[in-house]
């Protein structure tokens, strides 16, 4: 890397960014001008001197990745995207934080051209950056050959005090240090300000020493406000380190140039009009013009864009040559970049018949993974220190580890996340955001709650992340109520664009994986049992893929029992007992509410039909079942510690007791009289998959 050379437009370009930040936030009368103004110099140096990307093709695969973890500073990112020539106009900047604009209040992946990951909840973007770096290291190790360094990009993360206070960033940073991710460079905006004021009130640790303990290289720049050469040198030094991620602590003044610079008053509030005018005058810009961009500023950024276009063109030529020499690897790489699954992969999914042995659905999950992992190399798995319980590491998998550890290699597809559920979930979002990878991660269902922030952003960002969530009810037994999820399922079922699968047997487990792997823009949680489950009469992969189906049919029924997962077999036992007492009972398995909701209204009404009461049974909170049933039986409080069959008996989740409950429901509705209408029939909530 050559030495820093000043450009005649450096000062005016940085002034432009600062003034635009003030204008953008000022016009919206909402937002955060302080961090963009403080970080303008480092943003300018990074993007004009180091960053490799082509604004005319924001999806060029080997582009450098940029993450704004302190997403409240998004005015900075939007300004840079506009100056570089991404699909973001000056009019878009003027619509900052307005309804349906391309410049929302925090960066949203898939919404604004050039945004890699959705950030805003602090720390998430930092952990996403670790995932992006892992992805590059893995794909580079898998596909690069001598003379063909196809995948070699860097990941740059801007991060702030708030991000580094959040536990999710600490979890991810710890793992990144262990994994020796030399392709990851985080630039820490050390401005000493948070919403409550000076960070002296709550955040006084030595951040550099903490990161050194994680195994990071740490560098610092004492004057991030104007010392462009030191900023340049720090980034150049970071790029030289190949065996450690780097944290650059950049001392900046929040709201630099404003009358309120250095105070929390400029963190999350627009500048006053006179302050904006004075700032522009100070920086040599016309005080009477808003959203002003000098020609010199556009010119220097258009030079960067032209450089990026040339880099991509050269890369495309290199890939073409690679295809000539390594046709099989080329075909595989291009398939994975396109997000296409291999033809016929689904034929490997296990199929079961009722006579097959009962097995825990976590074991059925392992059988699926063992069948598909060799066929789908894009599957990159891992567990939060529960591999032997989650059953997620198949015999063919190699650990993703630095070769120097002797524990694996970067070609490996199994990540040992350690006890870091939240970091794991956020890293998985970064893995998917990179492309060419479908991540699956694992823990106990109860501990998915630790990762709720990352799961929510998976759904919002349309990341295809698969959660293997075992030990999914009071059926885990002896570990007791601290580990038994009660409220977790309804929390996850309530998240938009998240498929929560709770399979009842082998075919339903295969269906859950089929859905999770083909729903390219939706994360999935597979809720799996510790205890053995029998294979059901009437279950098939095809039927389960509708999200709900009749597993036991009778005509002229007195009752329908609807259930999911481990309780479906209990419902079938109850139905048999009721039948012996002359009470005709249908049973419906509803493994995935969100998939069932997508089915045609006619089908759904054939499954949960009018004419008889519907009773829902699940060994979890019953909240939410009102949408599909007239009555619900389940847990109204915490579980208990003991052998799982005893725990089920304690809470009445047995065939005989559910039969007794069902009889009570039938008697109540007969006494009540009148027509029993399906709960799916509503005045304002369409049952055709479109919801208000």
XYZ file of C-alpha atoms in Angstrom:
692
model
C 0.000 0.000 0.000
C 1.440 3.382 -1.045
C 1.730 6.317 1.332
C -1.053 8.792 1.871
C -1.343 11.418 -0.843
C -3.620 14.357 -0.267
C -6.223 15.138 -2.917
C -7.156 18.725 -3.681
C -10.816 17.880 -3.087
C -10.377 16.148 0.303
C -11.283 19.125 2.476
C -14.240 20.275 0.390
C -15.582 16.720 0.117
C -15.476 16.226 3.902
C -17.113 19.623 4.396
C -19.802 18.615 1.903
C -20.575 15.429 3.833
C -20.820 17.336 7.113
C -23.083 20.006 5.654
C -25.283 17.460 3.906
C -25.658 15.554 7.177
C -26.919 18.729 8.817
C -29.259 19.471 5.892
C -30.631 15.938 5.605
C -31.491 15.694 9.290
C -32.623 19.313 9.430
C -35.133 18.994 6.602
C -36.594 15.849 8.179
C -36.552 17.539 11.600
C -35.585 14.091 12.836
C -32.428 12.028 13.034
C -28.842 11.986 14.222
C -26.452 14.540 12.664
C -23.634 14.247 15.215
C -22.007 10.936 14.281
C -22.134 11.572 10.507
C -20.429 14.934 11.013
C -17.811 13.413 13.302
C -17.101 10.415 11.072
C -17.035 12.300 7.768
C -13.204 12.270 7.534
C -12.800 8.519 8.131
C -15.688 7.763 5.775
C -14.074 9.900 3.087
C -10.643 8.300 3.478
C -12.050 4.758 3.540
C -14.247 5.141 0.475
C -11.894 7.209 -1.679
C -8.668 5.337 -0.891
C -9.488 1.753 0.025
C -13.032 0.615 -0.629
C -13.585 -1.645 -3.646
C -17.142 -1.654 -4.988
C -19.015 -0.843 -8.176
C -21.986 1.484 -7.554
C -23.441 0.487 -10.930
C -23.668 -3.108 -9.718
C -24.160 -3.132 -5.969
C -24.260 -6.954 -5.966
C -20.801 -7.543 -7.459
C -19.816 -10.598 -5.460
C -16.241 -9.678 -4.553
C -17.039 -6.142 -3.434
C -15.819 -4.961 -0.068
C -18.601 -5.036 2.505
C -19.436 -1.992 4.605
C -21.539 -2.165 7.751
C -22.775 0.875 9.655
C -23.331 -0.785 13.016
C -24.194 2.569 14.586
C -27.172 2.660 12.245
C -28.593 5.865 13.702
C -25.794 7.580 11.740
C -27.397 6.441 8.467
C -27.437 9.962 7.016
C -23.694 9.402 6.538
C -24.226 6.159 4.619
C -26.983 7.602 2.450
C -24.812 10.615 1.566
C -21.911 8.363 0.595
C -24.166 6.144 -1.523
C -25.493 9.201 -3.334
C -22.037 10.693 -3.955
C -20.718 7.360 -5.237
C -23.562 7.005 -7.739
C -25.699 4.246 -6.253
C -29.437 4.349 -6.974
C -30.019 7.133 -4.471
C -30.778 10.608 -5.765
C -30.577 14.005 -4.108
C -34.374 13.932 -3.946
C -34.073 10.687 -1.976
C -31.801 12.444 0.525
C -34.408 15.178 0.843
C -36.995 12.512 1.722
C -34.961 11.240 4.690
C -37.187 9.516 7.262
C -40.325 10.170 5.214
C -42.964 7.552 4.488
C -42.023 5.069 1.735
C -38.712 6.816 0.989
C -35.462 5.057 0.090
C -33.832 6.747 3.090
C -35.576 5.318 6.167
C -34.621 6.139 9.752
C -32.121 3.273 9.927
C -30.450 1.354 7.066
C -32.547 -1.483 5.647
C -31.030 -4.234 3.508
C -33.006 -4.956 0.356
C -34.670 -1.558 0.526
C -31.880 0.874 -0.339
C -29.315 0.128 -3.025
C -25.882 -0.492 -1.506
C -27.012 -1.353 2.026
C -25.550 -4.732 3.041
C -27.337 -5.355 6.347
C -30.125 -3.796 8.366
C -28.752 -1.978 11.401
C -30.049 0.239 14.166
C -30.407 -2.056 17.190
C -26.897 -1.468 18.459
C -24.281 -4.183 18.220
C -26.152 -6.195 15.595
C -24.229 -4.735 12.681
C -20.909 -5.406 14.394
C -21.840 -9.082 14.716
C -23.151 -9.119 11.127
C -19.704 -7.917 10.102
C -18.144 -10.951 11.771
C -20.505 -13.148 9.745
C -19.573 -11.359 6.526
C -15.896 -11.904 7.309
C -16.407 -15.600 8.091
C -18.248 -15.983 4.789
C -15.393 -14.455 2.809
C -12.817 -16.591 4.596
C -14.826 -19.757 3.982
C -15.697 -19.123 0.346
C -12.174 -17.922 -0.419
C -10.713 -21.090 1.088
C -13.221 -23.205 -0.824
C -12.933 -21.686 -4.298
C -9.678 -19.726 -4.632
C -6.839 -21.392 -6.559
C -3.268 -20.435 -7.407
C -3.525 -17.463 -9.722
C -7.238 -17.127 -9.065
C -7.770 -15.086 -5.903
C -11.466 -14.733 -6.678
C -12.899 -14.016 -3.243
C -10.634 -11.735 -1.228
C -12.691 -8.746 -0.111
C -12.482 -6.934 3.220
C -15.333 -6.197 5.611
C -15.303 -2.734 7.186
C -17.514 -1.934 10.160
C -18.214 1.507 11.606
C -19.164 1.100 15.244
C -19.831 3.343 18.216
C -19.825 3.351 21.992
C -23.366 1.961 22.128
C -22.502 -0.999 19.925
C -19.508 -1.863 22.061
C -21.620 -1.745 25.221
C -24.027 -4.320 23.805
C -23.365 -7.953 24.674
C -24.031 -9.176 21.149
C -20.982 -7.269 19.880
C -18.823 -8.659 22.673
C -19.896 -12.225 21.850
C -19.117 -11.734 18.179
C -15.809 -9.960 18.833
C -14.655 -12.785 21.096
C -15.354 -15.381 18.409
C -13.810 -13.235 15.653
C -10.573 -13.040 17.609
C -10.490 -16.795 18.086
C -11.141 -17.326 14.381
C -8.292 -14.975 13.419
C -10.341 -13.039 10.875
C -7.712 -10.798 9.332
C -10.203 -9.614 6.712
C -12.287 -7.721 9.307
C -11.601 -4.090 10.183
C -13.788 -2.283 12.717
C -13.482 1.477 13.112
C -14.678 2.614 16.528
C -16.075 6.150 16.705
C -14.753 7.062 20.130
C -16.639 10.332 20.613
C -17.383 9.822 24.328
C -21.091 10.612 23.837
C -24.259 8.543 24.202
C -27.875 9.605 24.634
C -27.476 10.050 28.379
C -24.477 12.321 27.909
C -20.756 11.732 28.361
C -19.863 8.038 28.388
C -18.074 8.704 31.684
C -21.423 7.983 33.361
C -21.454 4.316 32.317
C -18.687 3.238 29.939
C -15.167 3.761 31.231
C -13.345 0.544 30.363
C -10.253 0.413 28.199
C -11.807 -0.811 24.957
C -8.465 -1.398 23.258
C -7.273 -3.680 26.050
C -10.549 -5.583 25.942
C -10.146 -6.227 22.233
C -6.517 -7.174 22.659
C -7.706 -9.809 25.129
C -10.104 -11.074 22.435
C -7.126 -11.554 20.118
C -7.607 -8.433 17.987
C -4.987 -6.038 16.715
C -5.791 -2.581 18.067
C -4.720 0.734 16.571
C -5.736 4.269 17.385
C -5.975 7.687 15.798
C -6.025 10.572 18.271
C -7.334 13.180 15.850
C -10.129 11.708 13.773
C -11.490 15.179 13.053
C -8.832 16.234 10.548
C -5.735 14.003 10.544
C -6.418 12.234 7.261
C -2.909 10.829 6.992
C -3.147 9.067 10.365
C -6.566 7.679 9.439
C -5.139 6.411 6.158
C -2.120 4.861 7.840
C -4.265 3.073 10.433
C -6.476 1.483 7.775
C -3.437 0.529 5.697
C -1.829 -1.070 8.758
C -5.036 -2.959 9.539
C -5.096 -4.407 6.032
C -1.561 -5.783 6.478
C -2.551 -7.944 9.458
C -3.732 -11.274 8.036
C -4.186 -13.295 11.240
C -6.137 -10.941 13.479
C -9.162 -8.714 13.068
C -8.394 -5.063 13.744
C -10.115 -2.434 15.855
C -9.144 1.157 15.088
C -10.107 3.485 17.940
C -10.791 6.806 16.280
C -11.089 9.804 18.603
C -13.651 12.148 17.061
C -15.754 15.130 18.057
C -19.438 14.439 17.651
C -21.151 17.119 15.550
C -17.786 18.566 14.503
C -18.208 22.147 13.271
C -21.494 22.730 15.045
C -21.989 25.119 17.945
C -22.973 22.035 19.961
C -20.012 19.900 18.918
C -18.815 17.479 21.557
C -22.161 17.356 23.419
C -25.062 14.910 23.497
C -27.256 17.744 22.225
C -26.031 17.033 18.690
C -26.417 13.253 18.984
C -30.093 12.788 18.178
C -31.531 16.213 17.366
C -31.378 18.418 14.247
C -29.164 21.487 14.291
C -30.851 24.872 14.443
C -30.965 26.864 11.206
C -28.440 29.471 12.329
C -26.060 26.721 13.429
C -26.273 25.069 10.001
C -25.537 28.386 8.276
C -22.566 29.095 10.535
C -21.225 25.600 9.940
C -21.369 26.029 6.169
C -19.623 29.392 6.380
C -16.903 27.868 8.561
C -16.287 25.149 5.964
C -16.308 27.495 2.959
C -19.699 26.435 1.609
C -22.523 28.794 0.580
C -24.515 29.420 3.769
C -27.688 30.212 1.847
C -27.823 26.923 -0.090
C -29.166 23.616 1.190
C -28.142 20.208 -0.180
C -25.250 21.836 -2.009
C -22.605 19.561 -3.543
C -19.600 21.198 -5.241
C -18.434 19.715 -8.525
C -15.104 18.730 -6.928
C -16.926 16.518 -4.439
C -18.904 14.693 -7.108
C -15.761 14.355 -9.226
C -13.643 12.614 -6.577
C -16.438 10.160 -5.802
C -17.122 9.487 -9.462
C -13.428 8.604 -9.783
C -13.942 6.023 -7.050
C -16.965 4.618 -8.882
C -15.000 4.371 -12.146
C -12.212 2.520 -10.319
C -14.791 0.087 -8.932
C -16.274 -0.571 -12.357
C -12.793 -1.419 -13.703
C -12.149 -3.713 -10.752
C -15.349 -5.619 -11.414
C -14.611 -5.900 -15.132
C -11.179 -7.361 -14.349
C -12.754 -9.714 -11.815
C -15.308 -10.904 -14.374
C -12.464 -11.708 -16.767
C -10.678 -13.614 -14.012
C -13.824 -15.609 -13.256
C -14.223 -16.460 -16.941
C -10.656 -17.782 -17.044
C -11.311 -19.695 -13.833
C -14.295 -21.307 -15.537
C -12.097 -22.531 -18.369
C -9.563 -24.113 -16.036
C -11.875 -25.256 -13.223
C -15.298 -25.862 -14.793
C -16.739 -27.864 -11.905
C -15.769 -25.324 -9.247
C -16.987 -22.522 -11.518
C -20.369 -24.174 -11.942
C -20.669 -24.675 -8.209
C -19.651 -21.107 -7.376
C -22.033 -19.532 -9.878
C -24.867 -21.794 -8.695
C -24.328 -20.720 -5.114
C -24.028 -17.027 -5.963
C -27.340 -17.317 -7.827
C -28.952 -18.942 -4.788
C -30.115 -22.016 -6.702
C -30.278 -25.421 -5.051
C -28.925 -28.445 -6.972
C -31.494 -30.201 -9.146
C -33.186 -33.092 -7.365
C -31.694 -32.357 -3.936
C -35.096 -32.928 -2.314
C -35.008 -36.597 -3.301
C -32.518 -37.089 -0.484
C -35.065 -36.112 2.186
C -35.985 -39.109 4.379
C -39.520 -40.505 4.048
C -41.193 -42.475 6.833
C -44.058 -44.916 7.267
C -46.021 -45.512 10.496
C -44.210 -48.766 11.230
C -40.836 -46.989 11.427
C -39.411 -46.630 14.922
C -40.349 -43.667 17.084
C -37.546 -41.119 17.360
C -37.054 -37.664 18.846
C -37.536 -34.969 16.236
C -34.045 -33.660 17.088
C -32.771 -37.082 15.941
C -34.974 -36.914 12.850
C -33.381 -33.528 12.171
C -29.926 -35.092 12.401
C -30.991 -37.754 9.894
C -32.132 -35.029 7.476
C -28.883 -33.093 7.897
C -26.831 -36.240 7.347
C -28.675 -36.765 4.060
C -28.557 -33.213 2.700
C -25.247 -31.750 3.945
C -23.151 -33.717 1.399
C -25.480 -32.522 -1.380
C -25.771 -28.885 -0.232
C -22.269 -27.550 0.488
C -23.758 -24.079 0.989
C -25.090 -25.255 4.342
C -22.827 -23.780 7.013
C -23.910 -24.994 10.424
C -23.073 -24.542 14.041
C -24.276 -24.709 17.606
C -23.991 -22.612 20.744
C -21.988 -25.260 22.629
C -24.800 -27.833 22.388
C -23.654 -29.906 19.415
C -24.165 -33.239 21.194
C -27.685 -32.248 22.257
C -28.771 -30.439 19.083
C -27.296 -33.212 16.897
C -26.225 -30.720 14.231
C -22.717 -31.828 13.260
C -22.887 -34.605 10.713
C -20.100 -37.106 10.153
C -18.939 -35.459 6.926
C -18.579 -31.965 8.393
C -15.255 -30.343 9.233
C -14.978 -27.493 11.731
C -14.455 -23.945 10.487
C -11.233 -23.041 12.292
C -7.904 -21.388 11.490
C -5.555 -24.124 10.331
C -2.995 -22.969 12.891
C -5.246 -24.291 15.669
C -5.136 -27.835 14.312
C -8.892 -27.985 14.845
C -10.090 -27.602 11.269
C -9.755 -25.179 8.377
C -11.546 -22.263 6.763
C -12.960 -24.764 4.268
C -14.911 -26.272 7.154
C -18.672 -25.837 7.337
C -19.296 -26.275 11.060
C -18.820 -23.313 13.383
C -18.278 -23.793 17.108
C -20.068 -20.679 18.344
C -19.509 -21.342 22.033
C -22.143 -20.182 24.509
C -22.991 -17.112 22.449
C -26.577 -17.483 21.216
C -27.144 -13.813 20.402
C -23.813 -13.433 18.652
C -24.485 -16.673 16.772
C -27.807 -15.413 15.429
C -26.381 -12.065 14.336
C -23.319 -13.705 12.769
C -25.660 -16.029 10.838
C -27.440 -12.974 9.445
C -24.070 -11.769 8.144
C -23.297 -15.179 6.655
C -26.517 -15.088 4.662
C -26.105 -11.432 3.701
C -22.762 -12.251 2.074
C -24.316 -14.697 -0.395
C -23.538 -18.266 -1.421
C -24.274 -19.601 2.068
C -27.362 -20.915 3.859
C -26.570 -20.840 7.590
C -28.146 -23.087 10.193
C -27.576 -22.526 13.888
C -28.646 -24.466 16.943
C -29.470 -24.231 20.624
C -32.336 -25.207 22.934
C -35.608 -23.518 21.958
C -35.683 -21.704 25.284
C -32.339 -20.075 24.513
C -33.421 -18.755 21.145
C -34.868 -16.083 23.442
C -31.293 -14.972 24.155
C -30.974 -14.242 20.437
C -34.353 -12.549 19.954
C -32.853 -9.334 18.583
C -30.978 -11.196 15.871
C -33.967 -13.405 15.000
C -36.152 -10.338 14.590
C -33.641 -8.763 12.219
C -33.423 -12.034 10.254
C -37.136 -11.744 9.565
C -37.066 -8.008 8.837
C -34.063 -8.391 6.527
C -35.337 -11.560 4.808
C -32.282 -13.578 5.802
C -32.657 -17.305 5.185
C -31.317 -18.445 8.535
C -32.414 -21.839 9.877
C -32.620 -22.323 13.637
C -32.464 -25.900 14.910
C -34.164 -25.408 18.275
C -34.252 -28.629 20.290
C -35.631 -29.526 23.738
C -38.751 -27.626 22.768
C -41.209 -28.127 25.653
C -41.767 -29.540 29.118
C -40.860 -32.775 27.332
C -37.203 -32.022 28.037
C -38.004 -33.153 31.565
C -35.491 -33.008 34.350
C -33.817 -29.687 33.521
C -37.022 -28.080 34.697
C -38.712 -24.704 34.223
C -35.488 -22.737 33.726
C -35.010 -24.629 30.463
C -38.591 -25.453 29.474
C -39.947 -22.965 26.924
C -43.510 -21.856 27.578
C -43.845 -18.432 25.945
C -41.085 -18.836 23.340
C -43.193 -20.347 20.574
C -45.858 -17.641 20.545
C -43.153 -14.976 20.594
C -41.559 -16.498 17.492
C -44.891 -17.211 15.799
C -45.788 -13.535 16.207
C -42.727 -12.308 14.290
C -43.671 -11.336 10.704
C -41.873 -13.285 7.964
C -40.684 -16.045 10.305
C -41.708 -19.676 9.848
C -41.936 -21.531 13.156
C -42.123 -25.272 12.479
C -43.035 -27.772 15.188
C -43.026 -31.157 13.420
C -44.862 -34.142 14.870
C -42.924 -36.932 13.141
C -40.327 -37.830 10.523
C -42.222 -36.715 7.426
C -43.111 -33.406 9.025
C -39.445 -32.893 9.970
C -38.403 -33.491 6.356
C -41.110 -31.066 5.250
C -39.834 -28.432 7.670
C -36.358 -28.667 6.154
C -37.737 -28.581 2.610
C -39.636 -25.411 3.432
C -36.727 -23.797 5.245
C -34.396 -24.473 2.319
C -36.753 -23.283 -0.397
C -38.138 -20.177 1.334
C -35.187 -18.048 0.244
C -36.340 -14.821 1.900
C -37.671 -16.165 5.181
C -35.897 -17.442 8.307
C -37.192 -20.625 9.948
C -37.141 -21.983 13.478
C -37.429 -25.768 13.725
C -38.848 -26.600 17.146
C -37.708 -30.149 17.943
C -38.357 -32.606 20.742
C -36.018 -34.367 23.108
C -38.483 -37.253 23.575
C -39.344 -39.901 20.971
C -42.319 -39.304 18.669
C -44.147 -42.017 16.704
C -44.512 -41.731 12.937
C -48.105 -40.858 12.152
C -50.623 -42.632 9.965
C -51.530 -40.221 7.192
C -48.550 -37.871 7.402
C -46.582 -37.131 4.239
C -44.052 -34.497 3.280
C -46.483 -33.091 0.726
C -49.338 -32.738 3.195
C -47.132 -31.242 5.884
C -45.861 -28.631 3.409
C -49.312 -27.046 3.564
C -48.548 -26.081 7.152
C -51.577 -27.958 8.429
C -53.599 -30.985 7.400
C -56.060 -33.569 8.669
C -54.092 -36.442 10.127
C -57.189 -38.384 11.236
C -60.470 -37.829 9.398
C -64.038 -38.750 10.305
C -67.330 -37.539 8.894
C -70.017 -35.975 11.041
C -67.516 -35.195 13.786
C -68.420 -33.996 17.256
C -64.986 -32.508 17.847
C -61.733 -31.604 16.077
C -58.484 -31.582 18.024
C -55.719 -29.472 16.494
C -52.171 -29.748 17.737
C -48.498 -29.595 16.799
C -45.274 -31.424 17.494
C -45.096 -33.883 20.346
C -48.756 -33.432 21.297
C -50.218 -34.639 17.985
C -49.737 -38.266 18.990
C -51.409 -37.475 22.342
C -54.329 -35.934 20.434
C -54.609 -39.107 18.340
C -54.674 -41.215 21.500
C -57.406 -38.984 22.914
C -59.395 -39.226 19.672
C -59.257 -43.021 19.823
C -60.588 -43.005 23.378
C -63.336 -40.537 22.493
C -64.280 -42.648 19.490
C -64.718 -45.635 21.805
C -67.151 -43.515 23.807
C -69.143 -42.594 20.689
C -67.673 -39.137 20.227
C -66.461 -38.745 16.668
C -63.155 -36.850 16.697
C -60.972 -35.533 13.913
C -57.312 -34.659 14.486
C -55.415 -31.908 12.676
C -51.666 -31.438 12.743
C -50.655 -27.795 12.383
C -46.840 -27.806 12.274
C -46.447 -24.291 10.849
C -49.029 -21.551 11.317
C -47.464 -19.085 8.869
C -47.347 -21.631 6.040
C -50.901 -22.736 6.753
C -51.992 -19.100 6.622
C -50.686 -18.880 3.051
C -52.956 -21.671 1.800
C -56.182 -20.966 -0.116
C -59.204 -20.219 2.058
C -61.069 -23.234 0.722
C -58.313 -25.589 1.819
C -57.968 -24.039 5.255
C -61.708 -24.270 5.845
C -61.611 -27.924 4.829
C -59.027 -28.575 7.539
C -60.490 -26.438 10.323
C -64.087 -26.617 9.236
C -67.330 -25.403 10.717
C -69.844 -27.756 12.302
C -68.103 -28.886 15.481
C -65.940 -27.258 18.164
C -62.173 -27.239 17.680
C -59.877 -27.868 20.652
C -56.191 -26.910 20.482
C -53.676 -28.883 22.537
C -50.024 -27.934 22.996
C -47.485 -28.275 25.823
C -46.765 -24.556 25.605
C -48.647 -21.312 26.235
C -52.038 -21.445 24.539
C -51.883 -17.788 23.473
C -52.445 -17.531 19.718
C -54.381 -20.760 19.313
C -57.611 -18.739 19.433
C -57.041 -18.011 15.754
C -57.437 -21.707 14.906
C -59.631 -23.122 17.676
C -62.593 -22.431 19.924
C -60.871 -23.779 23.026
C -57.243 -24.408 23.970
C -55.527 -26.628 26.527
C -51.875 -26.204 27.452
C -49.585 -24.457 29.906
C -50.809 -21.425 31.846
C -47.680 -21.182 34.004
C -44.176 -22.576 34.265
C -43.234 -26.222 33.807
C -41.658 -28.564 36.356
C -38.556 -30.662 36.877
C -38.916 -34.426 36.602
C -39.028 -37.321 34.139
C -40.905 -36.013 31.111
C -43.797 -38.486 31.280
C -44.435 -37.494 34.886
C -44.306 -33.828 33.933
C -46.837 -34.393 31.139
C -49.109 -36.217 33.588
C -48.817 -33.364 36.099
C -50.128 -30.892 33.547
C -52.831 -33.146 32.130
C -51.177 -33.640 28.766
C -52.088 -37.312 28.376
C -54.435 -39.113 26.038
C -57.042 -39.927 28.744
C -57.087 -36.394 30.147
C -57.293 -34.723 26.736
C -60.194 -37.069 25.988
C -61.879 -35.864 29.186
C -61.224 -32.239 28.235
C -62.556 -32.920 24.736
C -65.735 -34.440 26.132
C -66.228 -31.353 28.274
C -65.841 -29.140 25.199
C -68.358 -31.205 23.222
C -70.896 -31.083 26.061
C -70.460 -27.321 26.462
C -71.108 -26.547 22.802
C -74.062 -28.918 22.578
C -75.619 -27.264 25.618
C -74.826 -23.821 24.227
C -76.628 -24.675 20.996
C -76.540 -22.881 17.693
C -74.186 -23.236 14.738
C -70.499 -23.778 15.460
C -68.596 -21.703 12.922
C -64.930 -22.206 12.131
C -62.701 -19.723 13.986
C -61.149 -18.948 10.595
C -64.325 -17.175 9.513
C -63.786 -13.539 10.478
C -65.227 -10.228 9.353
C -61.967 -8.289 8.890
C -59.154 -10.843 8.933
C -59.004 -12.502 5.527
C -58.348 -16.239 5.552
C -56.852 -16.094 2.080
C -53.387 -15.227 3.299
C -53.842 -11.450 3.033
C -54.076 -9.801 6.422
C -54.963 -6.261 7.327
